[in-house]
PDB file of C-alpha atoms (C1' of nucleotides) in Angstrom:
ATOM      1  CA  UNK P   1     141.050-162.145 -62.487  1.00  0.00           C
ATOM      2  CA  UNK P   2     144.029-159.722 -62.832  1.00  0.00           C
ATOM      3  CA  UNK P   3     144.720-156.687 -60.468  1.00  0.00           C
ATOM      4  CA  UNK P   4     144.624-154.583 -63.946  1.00  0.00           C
ATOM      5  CA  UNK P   5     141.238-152.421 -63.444  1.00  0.00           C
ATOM      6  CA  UNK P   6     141.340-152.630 -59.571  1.00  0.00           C
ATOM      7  CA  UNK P   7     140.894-148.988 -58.383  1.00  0.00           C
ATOM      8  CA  UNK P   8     142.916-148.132 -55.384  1.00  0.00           C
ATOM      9  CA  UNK P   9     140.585-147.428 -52.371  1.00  0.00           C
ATOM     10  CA  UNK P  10     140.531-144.190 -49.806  1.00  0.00           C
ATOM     11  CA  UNK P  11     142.313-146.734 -47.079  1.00  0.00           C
ATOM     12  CA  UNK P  12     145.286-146.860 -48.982  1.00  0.00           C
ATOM     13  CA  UNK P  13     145.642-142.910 -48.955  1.00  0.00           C
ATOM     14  CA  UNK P  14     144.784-143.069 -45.149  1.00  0.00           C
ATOM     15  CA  UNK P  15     148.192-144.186 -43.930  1.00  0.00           C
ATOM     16  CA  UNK P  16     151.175-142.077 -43.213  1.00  0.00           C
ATOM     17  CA  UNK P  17     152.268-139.614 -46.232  1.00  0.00           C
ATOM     18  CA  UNK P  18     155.421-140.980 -47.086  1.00  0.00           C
ATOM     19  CA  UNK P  19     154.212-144.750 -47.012  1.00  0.00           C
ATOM     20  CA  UNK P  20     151.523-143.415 -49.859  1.00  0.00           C
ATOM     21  CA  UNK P  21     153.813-142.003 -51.683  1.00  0.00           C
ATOM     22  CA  UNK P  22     156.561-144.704 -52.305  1.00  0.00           C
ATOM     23  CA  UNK P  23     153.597-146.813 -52.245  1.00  0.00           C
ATOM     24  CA  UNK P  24     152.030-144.744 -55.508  1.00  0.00           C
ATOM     25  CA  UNK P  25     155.218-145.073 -57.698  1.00  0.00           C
ATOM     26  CA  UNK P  26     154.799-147.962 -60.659  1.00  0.00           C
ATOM     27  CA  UNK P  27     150.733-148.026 -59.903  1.00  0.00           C
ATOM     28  CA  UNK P  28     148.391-146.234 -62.628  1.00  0.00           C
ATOM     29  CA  UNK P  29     147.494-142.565 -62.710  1.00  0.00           C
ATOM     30  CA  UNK P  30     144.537-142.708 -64.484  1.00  0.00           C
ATOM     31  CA  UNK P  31     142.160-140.299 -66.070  1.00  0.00           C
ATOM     32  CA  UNK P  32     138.727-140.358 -68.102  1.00  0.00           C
ATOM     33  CA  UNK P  33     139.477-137.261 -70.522  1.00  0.00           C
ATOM     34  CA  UNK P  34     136.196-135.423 -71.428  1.00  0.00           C
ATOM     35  CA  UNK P  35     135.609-137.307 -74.489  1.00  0.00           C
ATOM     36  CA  UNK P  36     135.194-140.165 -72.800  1.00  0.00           C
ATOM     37  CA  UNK P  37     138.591-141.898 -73.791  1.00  0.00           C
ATOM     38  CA  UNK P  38     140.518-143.325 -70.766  1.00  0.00           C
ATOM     39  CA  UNK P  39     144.506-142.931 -70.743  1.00  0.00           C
ATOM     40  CA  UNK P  40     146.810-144.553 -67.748  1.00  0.00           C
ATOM     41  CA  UNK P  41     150.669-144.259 -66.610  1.00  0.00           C
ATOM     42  CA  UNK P  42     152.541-145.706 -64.198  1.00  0.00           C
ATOM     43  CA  UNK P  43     153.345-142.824 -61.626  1.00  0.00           C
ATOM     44  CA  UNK P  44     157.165-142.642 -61.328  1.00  0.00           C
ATOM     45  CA  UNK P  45     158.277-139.438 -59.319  1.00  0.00           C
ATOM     46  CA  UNK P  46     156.705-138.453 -56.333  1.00  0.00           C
ATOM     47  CA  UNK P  47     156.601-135.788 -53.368  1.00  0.00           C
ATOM     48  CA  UNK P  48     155.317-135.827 -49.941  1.00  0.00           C
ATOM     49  CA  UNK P  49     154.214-133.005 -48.016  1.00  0.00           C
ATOM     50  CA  UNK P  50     153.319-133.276 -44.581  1.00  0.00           C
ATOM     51  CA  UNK P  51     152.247-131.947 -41.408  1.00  0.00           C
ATOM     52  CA  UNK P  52     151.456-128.351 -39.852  1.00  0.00           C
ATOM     53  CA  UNK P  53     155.744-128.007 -39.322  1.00  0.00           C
ATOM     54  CA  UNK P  54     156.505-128.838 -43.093  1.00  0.00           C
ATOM     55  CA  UNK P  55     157.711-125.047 -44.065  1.00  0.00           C
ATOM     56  CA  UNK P  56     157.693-127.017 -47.550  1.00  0.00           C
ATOM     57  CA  UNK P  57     153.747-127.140 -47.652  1.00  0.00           C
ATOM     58  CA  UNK P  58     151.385-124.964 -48.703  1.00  0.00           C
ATOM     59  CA  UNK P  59     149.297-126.183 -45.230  1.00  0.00           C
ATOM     60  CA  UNK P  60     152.502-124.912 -42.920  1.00  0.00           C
ATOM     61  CA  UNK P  61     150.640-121.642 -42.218  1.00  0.00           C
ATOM     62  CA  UNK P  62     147.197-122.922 -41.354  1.00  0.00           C
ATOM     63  CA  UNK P  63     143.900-122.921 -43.031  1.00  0.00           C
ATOM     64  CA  UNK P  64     143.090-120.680 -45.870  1.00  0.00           C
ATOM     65  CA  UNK P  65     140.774-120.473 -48.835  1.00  0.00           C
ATOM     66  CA  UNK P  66     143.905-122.796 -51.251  1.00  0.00           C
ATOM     67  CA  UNK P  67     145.179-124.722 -48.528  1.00  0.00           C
ATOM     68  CA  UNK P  68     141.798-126.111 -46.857  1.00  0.00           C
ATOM     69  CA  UNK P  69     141.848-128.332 -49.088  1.00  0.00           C
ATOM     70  CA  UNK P  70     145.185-130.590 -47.824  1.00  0.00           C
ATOM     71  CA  UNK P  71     142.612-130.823 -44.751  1.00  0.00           C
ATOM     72  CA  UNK P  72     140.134-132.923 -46.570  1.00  0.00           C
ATOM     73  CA  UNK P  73     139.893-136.604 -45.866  1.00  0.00           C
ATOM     74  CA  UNK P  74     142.320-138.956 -47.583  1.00  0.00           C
ATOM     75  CA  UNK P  75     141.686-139.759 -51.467  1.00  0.00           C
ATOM     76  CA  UNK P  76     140.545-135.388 -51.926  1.00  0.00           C
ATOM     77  CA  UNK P  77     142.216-134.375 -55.189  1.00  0.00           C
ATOM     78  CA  UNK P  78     144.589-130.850 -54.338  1.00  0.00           C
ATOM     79  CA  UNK P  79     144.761-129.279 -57.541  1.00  0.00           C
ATOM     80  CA  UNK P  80     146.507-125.909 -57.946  1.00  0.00           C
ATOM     81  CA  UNK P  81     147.900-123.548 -60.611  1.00  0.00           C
ATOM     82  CA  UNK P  82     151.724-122.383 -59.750  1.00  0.00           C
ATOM     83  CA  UNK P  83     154.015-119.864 -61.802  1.00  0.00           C
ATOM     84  CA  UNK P  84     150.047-118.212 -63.495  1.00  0.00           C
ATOM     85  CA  UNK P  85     150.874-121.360 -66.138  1.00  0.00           C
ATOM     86  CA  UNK P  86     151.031-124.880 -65.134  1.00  0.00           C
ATOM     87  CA  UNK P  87     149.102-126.906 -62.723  1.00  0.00           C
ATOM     88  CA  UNK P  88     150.024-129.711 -60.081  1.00  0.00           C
ATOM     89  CA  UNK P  89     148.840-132.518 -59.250  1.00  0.00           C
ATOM     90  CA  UNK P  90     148.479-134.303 -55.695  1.00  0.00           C
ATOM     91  CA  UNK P  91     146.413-136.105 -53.635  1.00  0.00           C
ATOM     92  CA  UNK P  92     145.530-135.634 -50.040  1.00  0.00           C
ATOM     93  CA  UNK P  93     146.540-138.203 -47.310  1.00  0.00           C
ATOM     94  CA  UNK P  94     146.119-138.845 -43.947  1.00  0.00           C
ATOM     95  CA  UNK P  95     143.419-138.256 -41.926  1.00  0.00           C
ATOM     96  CA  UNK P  96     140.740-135.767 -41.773  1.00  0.00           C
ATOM     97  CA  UNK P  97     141.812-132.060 -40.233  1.00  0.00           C
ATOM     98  CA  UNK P  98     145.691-133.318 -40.922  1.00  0.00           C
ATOM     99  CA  UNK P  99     147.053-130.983 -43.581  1.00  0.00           C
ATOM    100  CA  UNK P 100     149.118-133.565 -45.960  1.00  0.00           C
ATOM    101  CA  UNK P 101     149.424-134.716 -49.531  1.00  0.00           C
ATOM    102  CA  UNK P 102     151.397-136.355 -52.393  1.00  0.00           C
ATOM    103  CA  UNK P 103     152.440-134.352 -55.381  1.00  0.00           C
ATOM    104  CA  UNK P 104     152.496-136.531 -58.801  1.00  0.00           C
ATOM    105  CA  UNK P 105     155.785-134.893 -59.858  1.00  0.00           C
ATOM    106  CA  UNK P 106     156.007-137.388 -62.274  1.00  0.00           C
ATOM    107  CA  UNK P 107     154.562-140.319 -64.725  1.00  0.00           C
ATOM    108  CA  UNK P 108     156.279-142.624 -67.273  1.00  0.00           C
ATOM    109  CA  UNK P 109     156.253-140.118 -70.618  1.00  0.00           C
ATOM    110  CA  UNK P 110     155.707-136.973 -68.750  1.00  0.00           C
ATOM    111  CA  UNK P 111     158.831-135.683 -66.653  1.00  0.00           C
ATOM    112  CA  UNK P 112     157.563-133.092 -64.219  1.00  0.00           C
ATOM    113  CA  UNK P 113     154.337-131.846 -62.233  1.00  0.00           C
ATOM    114  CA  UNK P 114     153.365-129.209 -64.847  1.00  0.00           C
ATOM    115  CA  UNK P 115     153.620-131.789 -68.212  1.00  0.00           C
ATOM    116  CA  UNK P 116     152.340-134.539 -66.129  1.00  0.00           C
ATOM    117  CA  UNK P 117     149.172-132.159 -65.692  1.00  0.00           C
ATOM    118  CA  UNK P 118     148.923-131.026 -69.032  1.00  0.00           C
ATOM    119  CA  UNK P 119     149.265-134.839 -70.644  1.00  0.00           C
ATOM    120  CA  UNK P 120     146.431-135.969 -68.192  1.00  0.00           C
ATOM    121  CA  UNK P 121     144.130-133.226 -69.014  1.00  0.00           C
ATOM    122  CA  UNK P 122     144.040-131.603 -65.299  1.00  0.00           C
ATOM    123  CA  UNK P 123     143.359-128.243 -64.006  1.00  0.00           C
ATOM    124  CA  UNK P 124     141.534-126.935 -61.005  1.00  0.00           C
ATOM    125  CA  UNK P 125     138.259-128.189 -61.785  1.00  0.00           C
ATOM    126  CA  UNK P 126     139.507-131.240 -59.982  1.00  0.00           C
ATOM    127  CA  UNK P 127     140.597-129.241 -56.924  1.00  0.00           C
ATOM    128  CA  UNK P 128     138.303-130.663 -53.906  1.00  0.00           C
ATOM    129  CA  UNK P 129     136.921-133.751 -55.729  1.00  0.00           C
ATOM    130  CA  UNK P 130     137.255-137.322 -54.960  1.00  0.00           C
ATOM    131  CA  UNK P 131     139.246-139.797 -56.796  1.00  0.00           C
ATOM    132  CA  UNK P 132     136.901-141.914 -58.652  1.00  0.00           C
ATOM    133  CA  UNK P 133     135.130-141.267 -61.713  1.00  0.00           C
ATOM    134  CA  UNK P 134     137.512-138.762 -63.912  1.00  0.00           C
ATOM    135  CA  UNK P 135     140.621-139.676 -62.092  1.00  0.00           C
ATOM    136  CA  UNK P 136     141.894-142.343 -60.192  1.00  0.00           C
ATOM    137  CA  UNK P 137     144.480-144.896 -59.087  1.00  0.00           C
ATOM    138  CA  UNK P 138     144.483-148.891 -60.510  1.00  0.00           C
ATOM    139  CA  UNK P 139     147.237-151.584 -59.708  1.00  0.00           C
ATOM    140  CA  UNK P 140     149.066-152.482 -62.281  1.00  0.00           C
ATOM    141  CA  UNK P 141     148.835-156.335 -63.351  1.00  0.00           C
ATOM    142  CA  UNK P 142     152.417-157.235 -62.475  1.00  0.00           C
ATOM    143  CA  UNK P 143     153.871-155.640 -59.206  1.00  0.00           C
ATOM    144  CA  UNK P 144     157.470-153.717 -59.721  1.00  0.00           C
ATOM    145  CA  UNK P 145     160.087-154.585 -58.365  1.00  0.00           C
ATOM    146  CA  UNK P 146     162.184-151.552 -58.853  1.00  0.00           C
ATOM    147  CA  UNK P 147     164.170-149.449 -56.530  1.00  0.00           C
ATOM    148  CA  UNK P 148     163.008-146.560 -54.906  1.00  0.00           C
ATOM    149  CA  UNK P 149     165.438-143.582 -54.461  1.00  0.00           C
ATOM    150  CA  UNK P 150     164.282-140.932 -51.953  1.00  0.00           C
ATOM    151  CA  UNK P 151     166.011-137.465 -52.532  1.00  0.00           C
ATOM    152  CA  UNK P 152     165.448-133.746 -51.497  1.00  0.00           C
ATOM    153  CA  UNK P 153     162.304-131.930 -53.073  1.00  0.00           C
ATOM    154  CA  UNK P 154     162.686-129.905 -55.817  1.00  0.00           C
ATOM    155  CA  UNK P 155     161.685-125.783 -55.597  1.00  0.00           C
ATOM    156  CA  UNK P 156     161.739-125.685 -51.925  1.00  0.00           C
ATOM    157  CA  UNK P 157     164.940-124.146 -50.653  1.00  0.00           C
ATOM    158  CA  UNK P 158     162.898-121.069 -49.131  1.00  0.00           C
ATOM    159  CA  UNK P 159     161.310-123.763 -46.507  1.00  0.00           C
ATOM    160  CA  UNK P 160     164.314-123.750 -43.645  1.00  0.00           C
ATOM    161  CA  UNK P 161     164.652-126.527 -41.709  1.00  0.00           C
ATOM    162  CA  UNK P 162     162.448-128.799 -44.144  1.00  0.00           C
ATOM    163  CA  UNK P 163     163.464-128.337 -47.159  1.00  0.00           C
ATOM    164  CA  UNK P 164     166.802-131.112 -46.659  1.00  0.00           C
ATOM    165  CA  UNK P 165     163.955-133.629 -45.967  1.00  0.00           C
ATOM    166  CA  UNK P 166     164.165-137.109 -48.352  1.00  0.00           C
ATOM    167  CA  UNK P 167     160.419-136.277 -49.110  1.00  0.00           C
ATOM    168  CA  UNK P 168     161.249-137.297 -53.195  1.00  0.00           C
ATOM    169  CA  UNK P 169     160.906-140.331 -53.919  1.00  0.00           C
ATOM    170  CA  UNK P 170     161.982-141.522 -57.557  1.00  0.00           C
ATOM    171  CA  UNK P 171     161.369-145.064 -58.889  1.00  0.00           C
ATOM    172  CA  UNK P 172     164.295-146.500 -60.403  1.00  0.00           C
ATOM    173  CA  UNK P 173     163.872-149.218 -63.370  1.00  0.00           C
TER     174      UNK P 173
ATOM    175  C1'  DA J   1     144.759-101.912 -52.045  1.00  0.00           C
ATOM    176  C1'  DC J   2     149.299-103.386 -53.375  1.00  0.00           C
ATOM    177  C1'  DA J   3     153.464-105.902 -53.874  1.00  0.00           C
ATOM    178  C1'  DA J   4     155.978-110.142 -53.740  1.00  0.00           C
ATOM    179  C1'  DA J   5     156.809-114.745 -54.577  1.00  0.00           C
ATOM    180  C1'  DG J   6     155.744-119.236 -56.089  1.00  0.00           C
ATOM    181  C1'  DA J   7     155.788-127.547 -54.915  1.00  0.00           C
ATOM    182  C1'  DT J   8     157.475-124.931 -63.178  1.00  0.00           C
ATOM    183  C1'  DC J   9     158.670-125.099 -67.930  1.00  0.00           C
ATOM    184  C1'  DC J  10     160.656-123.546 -72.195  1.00  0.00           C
ATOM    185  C1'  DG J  11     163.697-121.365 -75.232  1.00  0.00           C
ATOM    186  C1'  DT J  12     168.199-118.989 -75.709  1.00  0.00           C
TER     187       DT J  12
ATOM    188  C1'  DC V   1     169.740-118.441 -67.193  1.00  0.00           C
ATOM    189  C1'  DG V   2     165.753-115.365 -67.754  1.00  0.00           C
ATOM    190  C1'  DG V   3     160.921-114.724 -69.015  1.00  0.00           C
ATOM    191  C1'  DA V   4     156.127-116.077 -68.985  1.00  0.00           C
ATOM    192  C1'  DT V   5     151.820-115.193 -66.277  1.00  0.00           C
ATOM    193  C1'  DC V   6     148.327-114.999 -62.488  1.00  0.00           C
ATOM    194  C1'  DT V   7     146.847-116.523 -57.980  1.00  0.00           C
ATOM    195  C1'  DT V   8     147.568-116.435 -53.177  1.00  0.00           C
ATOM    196  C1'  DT V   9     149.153-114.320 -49.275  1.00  0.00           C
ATOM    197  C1'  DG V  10     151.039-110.921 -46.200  1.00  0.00           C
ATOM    198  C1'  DT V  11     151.150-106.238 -45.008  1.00  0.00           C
ATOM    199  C1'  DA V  12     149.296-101.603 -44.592  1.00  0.00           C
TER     200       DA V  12
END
DNA sequence: ACAAAGATCCGT
DNA sequence: CGGATCTTTGTA
């Protein structure tokens, strides 16, 4: 029996932020669309965002209505619209009451949070659900062995201090 | 109540 | 390189 079709469990989200997220790249994003059909990708560009200090995250100024969500236990999908036209994609790590996620900036065929979004069907009706049933993480069948190249996060230069943080992390073929 | 800016993308 | 487009957030 093949790891092909093994959904990632919550532990694996439960670990420190940036672990999860070089951890994610070459596994499966994948996604039951509403009629029914299943699609998968292997996750290639991710971001980490992490911690009440991270000027870079949404969480940095506390609780509100958008950001309670990066609060939720590990495995909580954080969906959100940005620019009134695209939506992103991450998914919340860490443990409860710890504001942190991964943003899926990135999937093989779909460059870029937005497009990645819009090729897997995904908008805020997500936002605050668990991964399982109309989205979730497998392993693929044959581990990667690529390279991982961490880099500074893209759209962030208003966060100060954080935004030079190697919080990108890019999987190289 | 209002203004500003945003974890982006597309076309010029 | 500017425009699209609307939600969230801070400020009054």
């Amino acid at each position: 029996m093949g790891l092909q079709g093994m959904k990632i469990k919550k532990d694996f989200f439960r670990s420190n932020t940036l672990l999860v997220a070089k951890n994610l790249l070459g596994k499966y994003l994948c996604r039951r669309l509403p009629n029914g059909e299943i699609i998968r990708e292997r996750i290639t560009e991710t971001e980490a965002y992490k911690g009440f200090d991270d000027k870079a995250s949404h969480a940095s100024r506390g609780r509100t209505k958008r950001t309670e969500v990066m609060f939720a236990p590990a495995g909580t999908i954080y969906v959100y619209l940005i620019y009134g036209m695209h939506h992103c994609l991450n998914i919340v790590t860490e443990k409860k009451d710890y504001p942190a996620a991964v943003l899926i900036r990135g999937v093989e065929g779909a460059n870029g949070p937005g497009r990645v979004c819009k090729y897997f069907n995904i908008n805020r009706d997500l936002n605050g659900k668990q991964l399982g049933k109309e989205l979730w993480i497998e392993n693929p069948r044959i581990r990667m062995v690529g390279k991982i190249q961490a880099s500074r996060r893209i759209g962030v230069d208003y966060a100060g201090e954080s935004k030079d943080k190697l919080w990108r992390f890019i999987m190289i073929k």
